[in-house]
Amino acid sequence: MNSQVLPRLAILISGHGTNLQAFIDACARRELVAHIGIVISNNPKAVGLQRAHNAGLATHTIDHRDFATREEFDQALVNELHSASIDLVVLAGFMRILTPVLVQPFVGRLLNIHPSLLPKYPGMRTHQRALDSGDAEAGATVHFVTQELDGGPPILQGRLPTLPDDTAESLAARVSILEHAMYPLAVRWYLQGRLQLTDNGAVLDGKMIAATGVQYRADAR
Ligand code: NHR
Ligand code: GAR
C-alpha cells in the first residue's frame, strides 16, 4: 500500500521512546494501519530519536531551550506538524506542558498516556506518589489532551497491582510494559473512526466513556 494514503501520526517524545517503539512495532505488524510521518523530540539527547532513525522515520528536534516563550516553542511544533500533514498527535513520554497555541488546532486529534490511574496523580513523580499513598493498584491512562494538564477526558485505563517491595523504578517498569500494549489500542480505535472527543467527553462506538476510561484488558480489540 502507498504510505501516502495512510493516516499520518506524529509521535512526540522526550526520552527513552519505548512507547514510540511500541508504535513502530504495531505499524510494522499492521496492527496499526498508519504511517509515523514525524517523530519530534524537545530533547536533542532523547534515546528515542535513535529508535526512529533505526526505523527509517523522519525526525525533528525542537529544543524548547531555543525559544523565549512556551508559545513560540509550541508554534514551532505546530509548523512542523502542519508541514508533515499530521492527522493525529501522540504524546509518548513528552515532558513539556503545551499551551493553547498547540492544543487548540489539534484538539480532538491529540492523545497522551499518563503513568497513573487518572484522576489520581496528575503531573510528575506518579509512581512514588502512588507508593507513598499505599495504593494497592497503579497503572496508566490514555486521554485526550486539553488545556487542563492531565485533565482531558480519559479513553483507556490499564491497572496492575503494586507489590510489597515495589520502588518507583520497579513499578514504572511494569507500568511501562502495560503502556506498550494499551496505547496502540487506543490509537487503533481513533484511526478506525470509533473514538471521538465531544463537548461532553470521550466517545467510543457511539457511547460515552466513563470518567476513568475504558478498562484495558489484554484481549481487547
Ligand atoms: N499539555 C497540556 N496542555 N495538557 C496535557 O494534559 C499535557 C500537556 C503536555 C504534556 C504529558 C504529561 C504527563 O503525562 C502532557 C500532558 C510534563 C509535565 C511537566 O510538568 C507534566 C505533565 C506531563 C508532561 N513538565 C515540565 C514543564 O515545565 C517540565 C518537566 C521536565 O522537563 O522534567 O513543562 O505526565
Ligand atoms: C511513560 O511511562 C509515560 O507514561 C511517561 O513517561 C514514560 C515515557 O517512556 N510520561 C510522562 O511521565 C509524561 N509526563 P518512554 O519514553 O520510554 O515512552
PDB file of C-alpha atoms and ligand atoms in Angstrom:
ATOM      1  CA  MET A   1       0.000   0.000   0.000  1.00  0.00           C
ATOM      2  CA  ASN A   2       1.144   3.534  -0.738  1.00  0.00           C
ATOM      3  CA  SER A   3       2.207   5.099   2.548  1.00  0.00           C
ATOM      4  CA  GLN A   4       0.896   8.470   1.359  1.00  0.00           C
ATOM      5  CA  VAL A   5      -2.684   7.283   1.679  1.00  0.00           C
ATOM      6  CA  LEU A   6      -2.206   6.032   5.243  1.00  0.00           C
ATOM      7  CA  PRO A   7      -3.252   8.214   8.176  1.00  0.00           C
ATOM      8  CA  ARG A   8      -0.212  10.070   9.437  1.00  0.00           C
ATOM      9  CA  LEU A   9       0.881  10.041  13.068  1.00  0.00           C
ATOM     10  CA  ALA A  10       3.273  12.362  14.849  1.00  0.00           C
ATOM     11  CA  ILE A  11       4.912  10.889  17.929  1.00  0.00           C
ATOM     12  CA  LEU A  12       6.277  13.459  20.389  1.00  0.00           C
ATOM     13  CA  ILE A  13       8.958  12.220  22.769  1.00  0.00           C
ATOM     14  CA  SER A  14      11.476  13.483  25.302  1.00  0.00           C
ATOM     15  CA  GLY A  15      13.332  10.369  26.452  1.00  0.00           C
ATOM     16  CA  HIS A  16      13.680   6.628  26.034  1.00  0.00           C
ATOM     17  CA  GLY A  17      10.938   6.272  23.454  1.00  0.00           C
ATOM     18  CA  THR A  18       9.800   2.805  24.469  1.00  0.00           C
ATOM     19  CA  ASN A  19       6.214   3.825  23.687  1.00  0.00           C
ATOM     20  CA  LEU A  20       7.448   5.131  20.316  1.00  0.00           C
ATOM     21  CA  GLN A  21       8.985   1.684  19.769  1.00  0.00           C
ATOM     22  CA  ALA A  22       5.632   0.075  20.541  1.00  0.00           C
ATOM     23  CA  PHE A  23       4.061   2.235  17.795  1.00  0.00           C
ATOM     24  CA  ILE A  24       6.851   1.432  15.342  1.00  0.00           C
ATOM     25  CA  ASP A  25       6.291  -2.285  16.023  1.00  0.00           C
ATOM     26  CA  ALA A  26       2.486  -2.034  15.846  1.00  0.00           C
ATOM     27  CA  CYS A  27       2.729  -0.294  12.439  1.00  0.00           C
ATOM     28  CA  ALA A  28       5.240  -2.882  11.183  1.00  0.00           C
ATOM     29  CA  ARG A  29       2.876  -5.699  12.227  1.00  0.00           C
ATOM     30  CA  ARG A  30      -0.052  -3.842  10.624  1.00  0.00           C
ATOM     31  CA  GLU A  31      -1.902  -3.822  13.931  1.00  0.00           C
ATOM     32  CA  LEU A  32      -1.965  -0.115  13.212  1.00  0.00           C
ATOM     33  CA  VAL A  33      -2.626   0.806   9.614  1.00  0.00           C
ATOM     34  CA  ALA A  34      -0.834   4.125   9.778  1.00  0.00           C
ATOM     35  CA  HIS A  35       2.430   5.839   8.937  1.00  0.00           C
ATOM     36  CA  ILE A  36       4.547   7.639  11.514  1.00  0.00           C
ATOM     37  CA  GLY A  37       5.099  10.809   9.476  1.00  0.00           C
ATOM     38  CA  ILE A  38       7.339  12.518  12.014  1.00  0.00           C
ATOM     39  CA  VAL A  39       8.956  11.910  15.395  1.00  0.00           C
ATOM     40  CA  ILE A  40       9.586  15.135  17.277  1.00  0.00           C
ATOM     41  CA  SER A  41      11.733  15.469  20.388  1.00  0.00           C
ATOM     42  CA  ASN A  42      12.254  18.554  22.505  1.00  0.00           C
ATOM     43  CA  ASN A  43      15.376  16.876  23.866  1.00  0.00           C
ATOM     44  CA  PRO A  44      18.290  16.509  21.410  1.00  0.00           C
ATOM     45  CA  LYS A  45      19.677  13.642  23.510  1.00  0.00           C
ATOM     46  CA  ALA A  46      16.494  11.569  23.582  1.00  0.00           C
ATOM     47  CA  VAL A  47      17.306   7.892  23.013  1.00  0.00           C
ATOM     48  CA  GLY A  48      14.008   7.615  21.177  1.00  0.00           C
ATOM     49  CA  LEU A  49      15.459   9.634  18.268  1.00  0.00           C
ATOM     50  CA  GLN A  50      17.819   6.733  17.586  1.00  0.00           C
ATOM     51  CA  ARG A  51      14.886   4.299  17.591  1.00  0.00           C
ATOM     52  CA  ALA A  52      13.202   6.494  14.975  1.00  0.00           C
ATOM     53  CA  HIS A  53      16.357   6.626  12.843  1.00  0.00           C
ATOM     54  CA  ASN A  54      16.713   2.848  13.053  1.00  0.00           C
ATOM     55  CA  ALA A  55      13.154   2.501  11.761  1.00  0.00           C
ATOM     56  CA  GLY A  56      13.835   4.926   8.899  1.00  0.00           C
ATOM     57  CA  LEU A  57      11.450   7.553  10.235  1.00  0.00           C
ATOM     58  CA  ALA A  58      11.723  11.304   9.789  1.00  0.00           C
ATOM     59  CA  THR A  59      12.764  13.065  12.977  1.00  0.00           C
ATOM     60  CA  HIS A  60      12.895  16.628  14.089  1.00  0.00           C
ATOM     61  CA  THR A  61      14.418  18.083  17.229  1.00  0.00           C
ATOM     62  CA  ILE A  62      12.782  21.254  18.501  1.00  0.00           C
ATOM     63  CA  ASP A  63      14.677  22.220  21.634  1.00  0.00           C
ATOM     64  CA  HIS A  64      12.456  24.208  23.981  1.00  0.00           C
ATOM     65  CA  ARG A  65      15.572  25.974  25.301  1.00  0.00           C
ATOM     66  CA  ASP A  66      15.926  27.728  21.932  1.00  0.00           C
ATOM     67  CA  PHE A  67      12.660  29.625  22.464  1.00  0.00           C
ATOM     68  CA  ALA A  68      11.920  32.616  24.655  1.00  0.00           C
ATOM     69  CA  THR A  69       8.366  31.539  25.458  1.00  0.00           C
ATOM     70  CA  ARG A  70       6.291  28.334  25.595  1.00  0.00           C
ATOM     71  CA  GLU A  71       4.046  29.808  22.918  1.00  0.00           C
ATOM     72  CA  GLU A  72       6.921  30.251  20.457  1.00  0.00           C
ATOM     73  CA  PHE A  73       8.075  26.689  21.112  1.00  0.00           C
ATOM     74  CA  ASP A  74       4.540  25.414  20.527  1.00  0.00           C
ATOM     75  CA  GLN A  75       4.254  27.436  17.299  1.00  0.00           C
ATOM     76  CA  ALA A  76       7.402  25.732  16.011  1.00  0.00           C
ATOM     77  CA  LEU A  77       5.808  22.359  16.842  1.00  0.00           C
ATOM     78  CA  VAL A  78       2.586  23.342  15.053  1.00  0.00           C
ATOM     79  CA  ASN A  79       4.539  24.418  11.958  1.00  0.00           C
ATOM     80  CA  GLU A  80       6.327  21.079  11.841  1.00  0.00           C
ATOM     81  CA  LEU A  81       3.103  19.119  12.389  1.00  0.00           C
ATOM     82  CA  HIS A  82       1.409  21.002   9.563  1.00  0.00           C
ATOM     83  CA  SER A  83       4.288  20.573   7.138  1.00  0.00           C
ATOM     84  CA  ALA A  84       4.262  16.825   7.877  1.00  0.00           C
ATOM     85  CA  SER A  85       0.466  16.727   7.202  1.00  0.00           C
ATOM     86  CA  ILE A  86      -0.229  15.060  10.529  1.00  0.00           C
ATOM     87  CA  ASP A  87      -3.659  13.605  11.307  1.00  0.00           C
ATOM     88  CA  LEU A  88      -3.087  12.536  14.927  1.00  0.00           C
ATOM     89  CA  VAL A  89      -0.556  13.729  17.500  1.00  0.00           C
ATOM     90  CA  VAL A  90       0.583  11.130  20.048  1.00  0.00           C
ATOM     91  CA  LEU A  91       2.428  12.325  23.159  1.00  0.00           C
ATOM     92  CA  ALA A  92       4.686   9.480  24.288  1.00  0.00           C
ATOM     93  CA  GLY A  93       6.734  10.483  27.303  1.00  0.00           C
ATOM     94  CA  PHE A  94       6.709  14.073  26.104  1.00  0.00           C
ATOM     95  CA  MET A  95       7.695  16.272  29.037  1.00  0.00           C
ATOM     96  CA  ARG A  96       6.719  19.832  28.052  1.00  0.00           C
ATOM     97  CA  ILE A  97       3.370  21.285  29.058  1.00  0.00           C
ATOM     98  CA  LEU A  98       1.571  22.536  25.942  1.00  0.00           C
ATOM     99  CA  THR A  99      -0.180  25.885  25.538  1.00  0.00           C
ATOM    100  CA  PRO A 100      -3.344  26.667  23.551  1.00  0.00           C
ATOM    101  CA  VAL A 101      -1.103  27.510  20.570  1.00  0.00           C
ATOM    102  CA  LEU A 102      -0.714  23.761  20.024  1.00  0.00           C
ATOM    103  CA  VAL A 103      -3.716  22.324  21.844  1.00  0.00           C
ATOM    104  CA  GLN A 104      -6.329  24.440  20.034  1.00  0.00           C
ATOM    105  CA  PRO A 105      -5.527  23.467  16.443  1.00  0.00           C
ATOM    106  CA  PHE A 106      -5.189  19.793  17.379  1.00  0.00           C
ATOM    107  CA  VAL A 107      -7.912  19.370  19.995  1.00  0.00           C
ATOM    108  CA  GLY A 108      -9.614  16.009  19.439  1.00  0.00           C
ATOM    109  CA  ARG A 109      -6.544  14.836  17.491  1.00  0.00           C
ATOM    110  CA  LEU A 110      -4.087  14.913  20.410  1.00  0.00           C
ATOM    111  CA  LEU A 111      -3.549  11.974  22.797  1.00  0.00           C
ATOM    112  CA  ASN A 112      -1.324  11.398  25.839  1.00  0.00           C
ATOM    113  CA  ILE A 113      -0.513   8.455  28.044  1.00  0.00           C
ATOM    114  CA  HIS A 114      -0.037   9.353  31.669  1.00  0.00           C
ATOM    115  CA  PRO A 115       1.548   6.917  34.127  1.00  0.00           C
ATOM    116  CA  SER A 116      -1.179   6.920  36.785  1.00  0.00           C
ATOM    117  CA  LEU A 117      -4.796   5.966  37.292  1.00  0.00           C
ATOM    118  CA  LEU A 118      -6.173   9.421  36.474  1.00  0.00           C
ATOM    119  CA  PRO A 119      -7.748  11.430  38.039  1.00  0.00           C
ATOM    120  CA  LYS A 120      -5.204  10.320  40.652  1.00  0.00           C
ATOM    121  CA  TYR A 121      -1.728  11.866  40.419  1.00  0.00           C
ATOM    122  CA  PRO A 122      -1.674  14.280  37.507  1.00  0.00           C
ATOM    123  CA  GLY A 123       1.761  15.823  36.956  1.00  0.00           C
ATOM    124  CA  MET A 124       5.107  14.299  37.887  1.00  0.00           C
ATOM    125  CA  ARG A 125       6.520  11.527  40.156  1.00  0.00           C
ATOM    126  CA  THR A 126       3.352   9.494  39.836  1.00  0.00           C
ATOM    127  CA  HIS A 127       4.780   6.115  40.869  1.00  0.00           C
ATOM    128  CA  GLN A 128       6.388   7.423  44.050  1.00  0.00           C
ATOM    129  CA  ARG A 129       3.172   9.206  44.969  1.00  0.00           C
ATOM    130  CA  ALA A 130       1.138   6.012  44.446  1.00  0.00           C
ATOM    131  CA  LEU A 131       3.537   4.024  46.632  1.00  0.00           C
ATOM    132  CA  ASP A 132       3.687   6.736  49.309  1.00  0.00           C
ATOM    133  CA  SER A 133      -0.115   6.637  49.473  1.00  0.00           C
ATOM    134  CA  GLY A 134      -0.097   2.868  49.948  1.00  0.00           C
ATOM    135  CA  ASP A 135      -2.190   2.303  46.827  1.00  0.00           C
ATOM    136  CA  ALA A 136      -2.916  -1.359  46.055  1.00  0.00           C
ATOM    137  CA  GLU A 137      -3.122  -0.586  42.330  1.00  0.00           C
ATOM    138  CA  ALA A 138      -1.285   1.599  39.850  1.00  0.00           C
ATOM    139  CA  GLY A 139      -1.350   1.915  36.089  1.00  0.00           C
ATOM    140  CA  ALA A 140      -1.623   4.259  33.151  1.00  0.00           C
ATOM    141  CA  THR A 141      -4.316   6.281  31.399  1.00  0.00           C
ATOM    142  CA  VAL A 142      -4.637   7.305  27.758  1.00  0.00           C
ATOM    143  CA  HIS A 143      -6.549  10.567  27.486  1.00  0.00           C
ATOM    144  CA  PHE A 144      -7.411  13.319  25.047  1.00  0.00           C
ATOM    145  CA  VAL A 145      -5.197  16.317  25.730  1.00  0.00           C
ATOM    146  CA  THR A 146      -6.999  19.543  26.581  1.00  0.00           C
ATOM    147  CA  GLN A 147      -5.866  22.779  28.172  1.00  0.00           C
ATOM    148  CA  GLU A 148      -6.112  21.255  31.634  1.00  0.00           C
ATOM    149  CA  LEU A 149      -2.898  19.331  32.445  1.00  0.00           C
ATOM    150  CA  ASP A 150      -3.625  15.596  32.542  1.00  0.00           C
ATOM    151  CA  GLY A 151      -7.280  16.646  32.840  1.00  0.00           C
ATOM    152  CA  GLY A 152      -8.627  15.820  29.374  1.00  0.00           C
ATOM    153  CA  PRO A 153     -11.240  13.055  29.028  1.00  0.00           C
ATOM    154  CA  PRO A 154      -9.811   9.581  29.750  1.00  0.00           C
ATOM    155  CA  ILE A 155     -10.049   6.960  26.989  1.00  0.00           C
ATOM    156  CA  LEU A 156      -8.368   3.799  28.215  1.00  0.00           C
ATOM    157  CA  GLN A 157      -7.035   2.843  31.636  1.00  0.00           C
ATOM    158  CA  GLY A 158      -4.807  -0.103  32.450  1.00  0.00           C
ATOM    159  CA  ARG A 159      -4.252  -1.200  36.041  1.00  0.00           C
ATOM    160  CA  LEU A 160      -1.955  -3.590  37.815  1.00  0.00           C
ATOM    161  CA  PRO A 161      -1.272  -4.443  41.462  1.00  0.00           C
ATOM    162  CA  THR A 162       1.524  -2.764  43.375  1.00  0.00           C
ATOM    163  CA  LEU A 163       3.895  -5.195  45.099  1.00  0.00           C
ATOM    164  CA  PRO A 164       5.131  -5.053  48.702  1.00  0.00           C
ATOM    165  CA  ASP A 165       8.769  -4.446  47.687  1.00  0.00           C
ATOM    166  CA  ASP A 166       7.993  -2.010  44.862  1.00  0.00           C
ATOM    167  CA  THR A 167      10.160   1.022  44.284  1.00  0.00           C
ATOM    168  CA  ALA A 168       9.185   3.808  41.910  1.00  0.00           C
ATOM    169  CA  GLU A 169      11.565   2.183  39.393  1.00  0.00           C
ATOM    170  CA  SER A 170      10.213  -1.359  39.654  1.00  0.00           C
ATOM    171  CA  LEU A 171       6.639  -0.119  39.431  1.00  0.00           C
ATOM    172  CA  ALA A 172       7.479   2.152  36.478  1.00  0.00           C
ATOM    173  CA  ALA A 173       8.988  -0.838  34.629  1.00  0.00           C
ATOM    174  CA  ARG A 174       5.757  -2.859  34.922  1.00  0.00           C
ATOM    175  CA  VAL A 175       3.537   0.105  34.065  1.00  0.00           C
ATOM    176  CA  SER A 176       5.724   0.762  31.034  1.00  0.00           C
ATOM    177  CA  ILE A 177       5.073  -2.747  29.643  1.00  0.00           C
ATOM    178  CA  LEU A 178       1.353  -2.233  30.173  1.00  0.00           C
ATOM    179  CA  GLU A 179       1.553   1.093  28.312  1.00  0.00           C
ATOM    180  CA  HIS A 180       3.108  -0.557  25.256  1.00  0.00           C
ATOM    181  CA  ALA A 181       0.140  -2.908  24.983  1.00  0.00           C
ATOM    182  CA  MET A 182      -2.630  -0.406  25.651  1.00  0.00           C
ATOM    183  CA  TYR A 183      -1.553   2.815  23.897  1.00  0.00           C
ATOM    184  CA  PRO A 184      -1.575   1.394  20.343  1.00  0.00           C
ATOM    185  CA  LEU A 185      -5.067   0.017  21.003  1.00  0.00           C
ATOM    186  CA  ALA A 186      -6.429   3.488  21.791  1.00  0.00           C
ATOM    187  CA  VAL A 187      -4.783   4.874  18.642  1.00  0.00           C
ATOM    188  CA  ARG A 188      -6.282   1.988  16.649  1.00  0.00           C
ATOM    189  CA  TRP A 189      -9.757   2.924  17.893  1.00  0.00           C
ATOM    190  CA  TYR A 190      -9.134   6.514  16.816  1.00  0.00           C
ATOM    191  CA  LEU A 191      -7.910   5.514  13.355  1.00  0.00           C
ATOM    192  CA  GLN A 192     -10.879   3.198  12.897  1.00  0.00           C
ATOM    193  CA  GLY A 193     -13.154   6.200  13.483  1.00  0.00           C
ATOM    194  CA  ARG A 194     -14.563   4.630  16.638  1.00  0.00           C
ATOM    195  CA  LEU A 195     -13.208   7.243  19.065  1.00  0.00           C
ATOM    196  CA  GLN A 196     -14.071  10.939  19.233  1.00  0.00           C
ATOM    197  CA  LEU A 197     -13.743  13.865  21.605  1.00  0.00           C
ATOM    198  CA  THR A 198     -17.107  15.598  22.063  1.00  0.00           C
ATOM    199  CA  ASP A 199     -18.215  18.537  24.226  1.00  0.00           C
ATOM    200  CA  ASN A 200     -19.379  16.020  26.837  1.00  0.00           C
ATOM    201  CA  GLY A 201     -16.255  13.850  26.856  1.00  0.00           C
ATOM    202  CA  ALA A 202     -14.728  10.935  25.003  1.00  0.00           C
ATOM    203  CA  VAL A 203     -16.998   8.656  22.948  1.00  0.00           C
ATOM    204  CA  LEU A 204     -16.231   5.089  21.807  1.00  0.00           C
ATOM    205  CA  ASP A 205     -18.548   3.282  19.379  1.00  0.00           C
ATOM    206  CA  GLY A 206     -21.177   5.957  19.967  1.00  0.00           C
ATOM    207  CA  LYS A 207     -21.175   5.593  23.766  1.00  0.00           C
ATOM    208  CA  MET A 208     -19.780   7.991  26.343  1.00  0.00           C
ATOM    209  CA  ILE A 209     -16.648   6.665  28.023  1.00  0.00           C
ATOM    210  CA  ALA A 210     -16.775   6.649  31.847  1.00  0.00           C
ATOM    211  CA  ALA A 211     -14.699   9.176  33.797  1.00  0.00           C
ATOM    212  CA  THR A 212     -11.966   6.594  34.465  1.00  0.00           C
ATOM    213  CA  GLY A 213     -11.765   5.453  30.841  1.00  0.00           C
ATOM    214  CA  VAL A 214     -12.463   2.038  29.348  1.00  0.00           C
ATOM    215  CA  GLN A 215     -10.746  -0.615  31.485  1.00  0.00           C
ATOM    216  CA  TYR A 216      -7.997  -2.197  29.413  1.00  0.00           C
ATOM    217  CA  ARG A 217      -7.924  -5.975  29.019  1.00  0.00           C
ATOM    218  CA  ALA A 218      -5.210  -7.882  27.220  1.00  0.00           C
ATOM    219  CA  ASP A 219      -7.791  -9.419  24.849  1.00  0.00           C
ATOM    220  CA  ALA A 220      -9.431  -6.066  23.960  1.00  0.00           C
ATOM    221  CA  ARG A 221      -9.772  -5.113  20.287  1.00  0.00           C
TER     222      ARG A 221
HETATM  223  N1  NHR B   1      -0.177  19.740  27.784  1.00  0.00           N
HETATM  224  C1  NHR B   1      -1.451  20.008  28.033  1.00  0.00           C
HETATM  225  N2  NHR B   1      -1.912  21.214  27.684  1.00  0.00           N
HETATM  226  N3  NHR B   1      -2.299  19.122  28.615  1.00  0.00           N
HETATM  227  C2  NHR B   1      -1.836  17.922  28.966  1.00  0.00           C
HETATM  228  O1  NHR B   1      -2.682  17.074  29.534  1.00  0.00           O
HETATM  229  C3  NHR B   1      -0.481  17.567  28.749  1.00  0.00           C
HETATM  230  C4  NHR B   1       0.335  18.524  28.139  1.00  0.00           C
HETATM  231  C5  NHR B   1       1.681  18.261  27.903  1.00  0.00           C
HETATM  232  C6  NHR B   1       2.232  17.068  28.298  1.00  0.00           C
HETATM  233  C7  NHR B   1       2.064  14.870  29.430  1.00  0.00           C
HETATM  234  C8  NHR B   1       2.074  14.940  30.975  1.00  0.00           C
HETATM  235  C9  NHR B   1       2.161  13.564  31.589  1.00  0.00           C
HETATM  236  O2  NHR B   1       1.650  12.603  31.030  1.00  0.00           O
HETATM  237  C10 NHR B   1       1.426  16.111  28.924  1.00  0.00           C
HETATM  238  C11 NHR B   1       0.069  16.354  29.138  1.00  0.00           C
HETATM  239  C12 NHR B   1       5.003  17.271  31.511  1.00  0.00           C
HETATM  240  C13 NHR B   1       4.675  17.879  32.709  1.00  0.00           C
HETATM  241  C14 NHR B   1       5.564  18.934  33.308  1.00  0.00           C
HETATM  242  O3  NHR B   1       5.361  19.348  34.437  1.00  0.00           O
HETATM  243  C15 NHR B   1       3.502  17.499  33.341  1.00  0.00           C
HETATM  244  C16 NHR B   1       2.677  16.549  32.756  1.00  0.00           C
HETATM  245  C17 NHR B   1       3.003  15.951  31.549  1.00  0.00           C
HETATM  246  C18 NHR B   1       4.179  16.313  30.927  1.00  0.00           C
HETATM  247  N4  NHR B   1       6.573  19.454  32.553  1.00  0.00           N
HETATM  248  C19 NHR B   1       7.514  20.475  32.966  1.00  0.00           C
HETATM  249  C20 NHR B   1       7.245  21.788  32.198  1.00  0.00           C
HETATM  250  O4  NHR B   1       7.664  22.831  32.728  1.00  0.00           O
HETATM  251  C21 NHR B   1       8.926  20.089  32.659  1.00  0.00           C
HETATM  252  C22 NHR B   1       9.362  18.870  33.408  1.00  0.00           C
HETATM  253  C23 NHR B   1      10.702  18.319  32.906  1.00  0.00           C
HETATM  254  O5  NHR B   1      11.238  18.778  31.888  1.00  0.00           O
HETATM  255  O6  NHR B   1      11.166  17.357  33.536  1.00  0.00           O
HETATM  256  O7  NHR B   1       6.704  21.773  31.084  1.00  0.00           O
HETATM  257  O8  NHR B   1       2.703  13.442  32.713  1.00  0.00           O
HETATM  258  C1  GAR B   2       5.953   6.617  30.120  1.00  0.00           C
HETATM  259  O1  GAR B   2       5.790   5.834  31.286  1.00  0.00           O
HETATM  260  C2  GAR B   2       4.895   7.697  30.089  1.00  0.00           C
HETATM  261  O2  GAR B   2       3.672   7.304  30.661  1.00  0.00           O
HETATM  262  C3  GAR B   2       5.531   8.743  30.933  1.00  0.00           C
HETATM  263  O3  GAR B   2       6.906   8.699  30.656  1.00  0.00           O
HETATM  264  C4  GAR B   2       7.253   7.412  30.202  1.00  0.00           C
HETATM  265  C5  GAR B   2       7.900   7.565  28.859  1.00  0.00           C
HETATM  266  O4  GAR B   2       8.555   6.406  28.485  1.00  0.00           O
HETATM  267  N1  GAR B   2       5.020  10.020  30.607  1.00  0.00           N
HETATM  268  C6  GAR B   2       5.159  11.052  31.391  1.00  0.00           C
HETATM  269  O5  GAR B   2       5.591  10.960  32.521  1.00  0.00           O
HETATM  270  C7  GAR B   2       4.758  12.350  30.769  1.00  0.00           C
HETATM  271  N2  GAR B   2       4.957  13.393  31.711  1.00  0.00           N
HETATM  272  P1  GAR B   2       9.105   6.227  27.026  1.00  0.00           P
HETATM  273  O6  GAR B   2       9.895   7.469  26.656  1.00  0.00           O
HETATM  274  O7  GAR B   2      10.017   5.032  27.129  1.00  0.00           O
HETATM  275  O8  GAR B   2       7.953   6.004  26.113  1.00  0.00           O
END
